mmCIF file of C-alpha atoms in Angstrom:
data_model
loop_
_atom_site.group_PDB
_atom_site.id
_atom_site.type_symbol
_atom_site.label_atom_id
_atom_site.label_comp_id
_atom_site.label_asym_id
_atom_site.label_seq_id
_atom_site.Cartn_x
_atom_site.Cartn_y
_atom_site.Cartn_z
ATOM 1 C CA GLU A 652 0.001 -0.022 -0.005
ATOM 2 C CA ILE A 653 1.326 3.425 -0.962
ATOM 3 C CA VAL A 654 1.612 5.785 2.062
ATOM 4 C CA MET A 655 0.906 9.469 1.517
ATOM 5 C CA THR A 656 2.421 11.896 3.942
ATOM 6 C CA GLN A 657 1.378 15.569 4.096
ATOM 7 C CA SER A 658 3.112 18.496 5.710
ATOM 8 C CA PRO A 659 2.673 20.544 7.667
ATOM 9 C CA ALA A 660 -0.272 19.209 9.640
ATOM 10 C CA ILE A 661 -1.392 22.698 10.415
ATOM 11 C CA LEU A 662 -0.559 25.895 8.514
ATOM 12 C CA SER A 663 -1.427 29.271 9.892
ATOM 13 C CA ALA A 664 -1.737 32.033 7.375
ATOM 14 C CA SER A 665 -3.274 35.433 6.761
ATOM 15 C CA PRO A 666 -5.685 36.421 3.934
ATOM 16 C CA GLY A 667 -3.678 37.311 0.851
ATOM 17 C CA ASP A 668 -0.757 35.116 1.792
ATOM 18 C CA ARG A 669 0.722 32.605 -0.666
ATOM 19 C CA VAL A 670 0.654 29.158 0.893
ATOM 20 C CA THR A 671 2.256 25.936 -0.127
ATOM 21 C CA LEU A 672 1.131 22.508 1.057
ATOM 22 C CA SER A 673 3.285 19.424 0.526
ATOM 23 C CA CYS A 674 2.489 15.790 -0.162
ATOM 24 C CA ARG A 675 4.937 12.984 -0.379
ATOM 25 C CA ALA A 676 4.315 9.395 -1.672
ATOM 26 C CA SER A 677 6.126 6.416 -0.315
ATOM 27 C CA GLN A 678 6.767 5.265 -3.907
ATOM 28 C CA SER A 679 6.288 6.891 -7.274
ATOM 29 C CA VAL A 680 2.693 7.665 -8.304
ATOM 30 C CA SER A 681 3.728 9.351 -11.478
ATOM 31 C CA SER A 682 1.161 12.106 -11.906
ATOM 32 C CA SER A 683 -1.740 10.160 -10.452
ATOM 33 C CA LEU A 684 -2.321 12.540 -7.634
ATOM 34 C CA ALA A 685 -5.398 14.466 -6.606
ATOM 35 C CA TRP A 686 -6.120 17.222 -4.091
ATOM 36 C CA TYR A 687 -9.288 17.683 -2.165
ATOM 37 C CA GLN A 688 -10.623 20.514 0.019
ATOM 38 C CA GLN A 689 -12.879 19.904 2.939
ATOM 39 C CA LYS A 690 -14.619 22.509 4.952
ATOM 40 C CA PRO A 691 -16.173 21.795 8.353
ATOM 41 C CA GLY A 692 -19.346 19.894 8.100
ATOM 42 C CA GLN A 693 -19.007 19.475 4.353
ATOM 43 C CA ALA A 694 -18.005 16.753 1.937
ATOM 44 C CA PRO A 695 -14.610 16.816 0.303
ATOM 45 C CA ARG A 696 -14.380 18.658 -3.028
ATOM 46 C CA LEU A 697 -12.071 17.734 -5.851
ATOM 47 C CA LEU A 698 -9.626 20.560 -6.522
ATOM 48 C CA ILE A 699 -6.818 19.144 -8.558
ATOM 49 C CA TYR A 700 -6.245 15.884 -10.519
ATOM 50 C CA GLY A 701 -3.412 14.609 -12.572
ATOM 51 C CA ALA A 702 -1.198 16.514 -10.114
ATOM 52 C CA SER A 703 -1.701 19.770 -11.883
ATOM 53 C CA THR A 704 -5.100 20.063 -13.609
ATOM 54 C CA ARG A 705 -7.752 21.998 -11.871
ATOM 55 C CA ALA A 706 -11.202 20.509 -11.645
ATOM 56 C CA THR A 707 -14.243 22.248 -13.067
ATOM 57 C CA GLY A 708 -15.004 25.506 -11.323
ATOM 58 C CA ILE A 709 -11.846 25.626 -9.226
ATOM 59 C CA PRO A 710 -10.316 29.226 -9.094
ATOM 60 C CA ALA A 711 -7.024 29.825 -10.786
ATOM 61 C CA ARG A 712 -5.403 30.775 -7.415
ATOM 62 C CA PHE A 713 -5.184 26.973 -6.812
ATOM 63 C CA SER A 714 -2.347 25.248 -8.513
ATOM 64 C CA GLY A 715 -0.730 21.831 -8.234
ATOM 65 C CA SER A 716 2.705 20.663 -9.181
ATOM 66 C CA GLY A 717 5.030 17.680 -8.883
ATOM 67 C CA SER A 718 5.448 14.137 -10.070
ATOM 68 C CA GLY A 719 6.856 10.862 -8.863
ATOM 69 C CA THR A 720 6.898 11.202 -5.042
ATOM 70 C CA GLU A 721 6.867 14.962 -4.329
ATOM 71 C CA PHE A 722 3.877 17.178 -4.882
ATOM 72 C CA THR A 723 2.720 20.645 -3.851
ATOM 73 C CA LEU A 724 -0.615 22.520 -3.760
ATOM 74 C CA THR A 725 -0.167 26.264 -3.874
ATOM 75 C CA ILE A 726 -2.810 28.919 -3.085
ATOM 76 C CA SER A 727 -1.496 32.110 -4.591
ATOM 77 C CA SER A 728 -3.486 34.496 -2.501
ATOM 78 C CA LEU A 729 -5.445 32.985 0.356
ATOM 79 C CA GLN A 730 -9.089 33.952 0.573
ATOM 80 C CA SER A 731 -11.415 33.651 3.610
ATOM 81 C CA GLU A 732 -13.215 30.812 1.921
ATOM 82 C CA ASP A 733 -10.017 28.744 1.565
ATOM 83 C CA TYR A 734 -9.619 28.020 5.194
ATOM 84 C CA ALA A 735 -10.165 24.244 5.268
ATOM 85 C CA VAL A 736 -8.503 20.925 5.467
ATOM 86 C CA TYR A 737 -6.694 19.740 2.292
ATOM 87 C CA TYR A 738 -6.041 16.080 1.405
ATOM 88 C CA CYS A 739 -3.923 14.539 -1.239
ATOM 89 C CA GLN A 740 -4.723 11.158 -2.755
ATOM 90 C CA GLN A 741 -2.812 8.829 -5.019
ATOM 91 C CA TYR A 742 -4.690 6.798 -7.552
ATOM 92 C CA ILE A 743 -2.058 5.017 -9.541
ATOM 93 C CA GLU A 744 -2.612 1.603 -7.924
ATOM 94 C CA GLY A 745 -4.325 -0.512 -5.262
ATOM 95 C CA PRO A 746 -6.117 1.236 -2.411
ATOM 96 C CA LYS A 747 -6.636 4.884 -3.392
ATOM 97 C CA THR A 748 -4.804 6.141 -0.281
ATOM 98 C CA PHE A 749 -5.155 9.617 1.150
ATOM 99 C CA GLY A 750 -2.734 11.708 3.086
ATOM 100 C CA GLN A 751 -3.634 12.684 6.682
ATOM 101 C CA GLY A 752 -4.518 16.232 5.680
ATOM 102 C CA THR A 753 -3.266 19.750 6.163
ATOM 103 C CA LYS A 754 -5.431 22.155 8.043
ATOM 104 C CA VAL A 755 -5.116 25.809 6.810
ATOM 105 C CA GLU A 756 -6.247 28.074 9.646
ATOM 106 C CA ILE A 757 -6.391 31.817 10.166
ATOM 107 C CA LYS A 758 -3.271 33.382 11.594
ATOM 108 C CA GLU B 1340 -25.899 18.613 -12.136
ATOM 109 C CA VAL B 1341 -24.396 15.599 -10.550
ATOM 110 C CA GLN B 1342 -26.069 14.712 -7.237
ATOM 111 C CA LEU B 1343 -25.303 12.005 -4.746
ATOM 112 C CA VAL B 1344 -27.576 11.725 -1.732
ATOM 113 C CA GLU B 1345 -26.792 9.269 1.032
ATOM 114 C CA SER B 1346 -29.392 8.028 3.520
ATOM 115 C CA GLY B 1347 -29.763 5.350 6.153
ATOM 116 C CA GLY B 1348 -27.351 6.403 8.859
ATOM 117 C CA GLY B 1349 -28.092 6.371 12.531
ATOM 118 C CA LEU B 1350 -27.298 4.967 15.891
ATOM 119 C CA VAL B 1351 -26.779 1.203 16.127
ATOM 120 C CA GLN B 1352 -25.420 -1.074 18.888
ATOM 121 C CA PRO B 1353 -22.138 -3.010 18.450
ATOM 122 C CA GLY B 1354 -22.829 -6.197 16.529
ATOM 123 C CA GLY B 1355 -25.743 -4.657 14.765
ATOM 124 C CA SER B 1356 -26.510 -4.015 11.136
ATOM 125 C CA LEU B 1357 -27.340 -1.095 8.940
ATOM 126 C CA ARG B 1358 -27.948 -0.426 5.282
ATOM 127 C CA LEU B 1359 -26.927 2.796 3.619
ATOM 128 C CA SER B 1360 -28.220 4.002 0.300
ATOM 129 C CA CYS B 1361 -26.861 6.586 -2.085
ATOM 130 C CA ALA B 1362 -29.167 7.936 -4.769
ATOM 131 C CA ALA B 1363 -27.531 9.290 -7.803
ATOM 132 C CA SER B 1364 -28.834 11.723 -10.399
ATOM 133 C CA GLY B 1365 -27.631 14.088 -13.069
ATOM 134 C CA PHE B 1366 -25.311 11.613 -14.818
ATOM 135 C CA THR B 1367 -25.360 8.091 -16.363
ATOM 136 C CA PHE B 1368 -24.919 6.095 -13.134
ATOM 137 C CA ALA B 1369 -24.273 2.825 -14.956
ATOM 138 C CA GLY B 1370 -21.256 4.326 -16.566
ATOM 139 C CA TYR B 1371 -19.210 4.898 -13.420
ATOM 140 C CA TRP B 1372 -17.385 3.068 -10.767
ATOM 141 C CA MET B 1373 -18.493 4.051 -7.237
ATOM 142 C CA ARG B 1374 -16.887 4.164 -3.859
ATOM 143 C CA TRP B 1375 -17.834 4.432 -0.223
ATOM 144 C CA VAL B 1376 -15.358 6.516 1.704
ATOM 145 C CA ARG B 1377 -15.651 7.106 5.471
ATOM 146 C CA GLN B 1378 -14.363 9.673 7.954
ATOM 147 C CA ALA B 1379 -14.206 8.929 11.648
ATOM 148 C CA PRO B 1380 -14.939 11.958 13.961
ATOM 149 C CA GLY B 1381 -11.977 14.367 13.652
ATOM 150 C CA LYS B 1382 -10.004 12.041 11.436
ATOM 151 C CA GLY B 1383 -8.975 11.761 7.801
ATOM 152 C CA LEU B 1384 -10.529 10.012 4.769
ATOM 153 C CA GLU B 1385 -10.574 6.193 4.358
ATOM 154 C CA TRP B 1386 -11.940 4.528 1.283
ATOM 155 C CA VAL B 1387 -13.656 1.297 2.360
ATOM 156 C CA LEU B 1388 -15.431 -0.167 -0.671
ATOM 157 C CA ARG B 1389 -15.427 0.024 -4.359
ATOM 158 C CA ILE B 1390 -17.681 -1.348 -7.079
ATOM 159 C CA ASN B 1391 -17.352 -1.285 -10.820
ATOM 160 C CA ASN B 1392 -19.958 0.115 -13.163
ATOM 161 C CA ASP B 1393 -22.016 -3.111 -13.676
ATOM 162 C CA GLY B 1394 -21.543 -4.481 -10.172
ATOM 163 C CA SER B 1395 -19.446 -7.501 -11.272
ATOM 164 C CA SER B 1396 -16.314 -6.462 -9.403
ATOM 165 C CA THR B 1397 -15.903 -5.191 -5.898
ATOM 166 C CA ALA B 1398 -13.023 -4.282 -3.599
ATOM 167 C CA TYR B 1399 -12.892 -3.907 0.195
ATOM 168 C CA ALA B 1400 -10.576 -2.375 2.636
ATOM 169 C CA ASP B 1401 -9.225 -4.953 5.127
ATOM 170 C CA SER B 1402 -10.917 -3.077 7.966
ATOM 171 C CA VAL B 1403 -14.389 -4.019 6.621
ATOM 172 C CA LYS B 1404 -13.851 -7.269 4.706
ATOM 173 C CA GLY B 1405 -16.246 -9.951 5.609
ATOM 174 C CA ARG B 1406 -18.560 -7.512 7.349
ATOM 175 C CA PHE B 1407 -19.532 -4.873 4.793
ATOM 176 C CA THR B 1408 -21.000 -5.461 1.260
ATOM 177 C CA ILE B 1409 -21.282 -2.926 -1.518
ATOM 178 C CA SER B 1410 -23.897 -3.323 -4.245
ATOM 179 C CA ARG B 1411 -25.745 -1.296 -6.828
ATOM 180 C CA ASP B 1412 -28.994 -1.171 -8.697
ATOM 181 C CA ASN B 1413 -28.353 0.635 -11.994
ATOM 182 C CA ALA B 1414 -32.056 0.589 -12.818
ATOM 183 C CA LYS B 1415 -32.718 2.592 -9.651
ATOM 184 C CA ASN B 1416 -29.526 4.703 -9.897
ATOM 185 C CA THR B 1417 -28.740 3.660 -6.373
ATOM 186 C CA LEU B 1418 -25.611 2.483 -4.575
ATOM 187 C CA TYR B 1419 -25.838 0.471 -1.366
ATOM 188 C CA LEU B 1420 -23.717 -0.339 1.618
ATOM 189 C CA GLN B 1421 -24.705 -3.269 3.870
ATOM 190 C CA MET B 1422 -22.878 -3.133 7.128
ATOM 191 C CA ASN B 1423 -23.027 -6.151 9.469
ATOM 192 C CA SER B 1424 -21.233 -6.949 12.708
ATOM 193 C CA LEU B 1425 -20.687 -3.201 13.350
ATOM 194 C CA ARG B 1426 -17.967 -2.162 15.698
ATOM 195 C CA VAL B 1427 -17.420 1.053 17.678
ATOM 196 C CA GLU B 1428 -14.515 1.807 15.394
ATOM 197 C CA ASP B 1429 -16.931 1.913 12.377
ATOM 198 C CA THR B 1430 -18.399 5.095 13.742
ATOM 199 C CA ALA B 1431 -17.931 7.692 10.937
ATOM 200 C CA VAL B 1432 -19.507 9.805 8.305
ATOM 201 C CA TYR B 1433 -19.935 7.626 5.217
ATOM 202 C CA TYR B 1434 -19.699 9.312 1.859
ATOM 203 C CA CYS B 1435 -20.517 7.840 -1.519
ATOM 204 C CA ALA B 1436 -18.291 9.108 -4.211
ATOM 205 C CA ARG B 1437 -18.151 8.820 -7.978
ATOM 206 C CA GLU B 1438 -14.864 7.561 -9.330
ATOM 207 C CA PHE B 1439 -13.499 8.870 -12.618
ATOM 208 C CA ASN B 1440 -10.107 7.815 -13.939
ATOM 209 C CA GLY B 1441 -9.198 6.795 -10.432
ATOM 210 C CA TYR B 1442 -9.953 9.982 -8.555
ATOM 211 C CA PHE B 1443 -13.241 10.910 -6.872
ATOM 212 C CA ASP B 1444 -14.859 13.790 -8.852
ATOM 213 C CA SER B 1445 -18.241 13.955 -7.017
ATOM 214 C CA TRP B 1446 -19.199 13.320 -3.438
ATOM 215 C CA GLY B 1447 -22.429 13.069 -1.528
ATOM 216 C CA GLN B 1448 -23.042 15.079 1.630
ATOM 217 C CA GLY B 1449 -22.496 12.053 3.794
ATOM 218 C CA THR B 1450 -24.541 10.179 6.440
ATOM 219 C CA LEU B 1451 -23.431 9.635 10.014
ATOM 220 C CA VAL B 1452 -23.228 6.073 11.443
ATOM 221 C CA THR B 1453 -22.677 5.883 15.201
ATOM 222 C CA VAL B 1454 -21.954 2.589 16.754
ATOM 223 C CA SER B 1455 -22.476 2.647 20.507
ATOM 224 C CA SER B 1456 -24.166 0.811 23.331
#
């Protein structure tokens, strides 16, 4: 089973900040990496798939990069509605494992 | 608009059973693999079951193997999760999700299952 590790666990940032979240896979997942956003009391929402392709309706301030084992999700200018938990997920093989999440909170 | 609406959650005693449903609309349900993903209180996401588009192939996480069963009725556009021999550690919000090319592009709002005496 591929283990996904996200860092940091909690990220404190102010509106307007540029923030970068990291996700590492225990073995190569090529570009088979997705990012999800989850707000309190809501279901996860797909943000990014294929490591860098934004899902339908996702604002351009969200961008993904990386391949192999190292990935990043960048929010170019943090908005109030972006405070949430972000999960990465690999889908190259076997169980579609998730990272443990990064919580983006207000500084 | 794609919609997935779960139902059937509730409070059940350890060892009990529960059946969840997920009603799909806004897309050709029979054309997609589907998943159940759960989230224990304050924890992360864990996929637990998967079913292919015609129901002929399923996959289970080790944590639920032998106790949970996933099925679907394409004529009714509905996904099911039969949960037997429930344990306290099965307490979670259960989401149904549509799988597309391996990732999950649409999610239901979730239904809470609480296993407690």
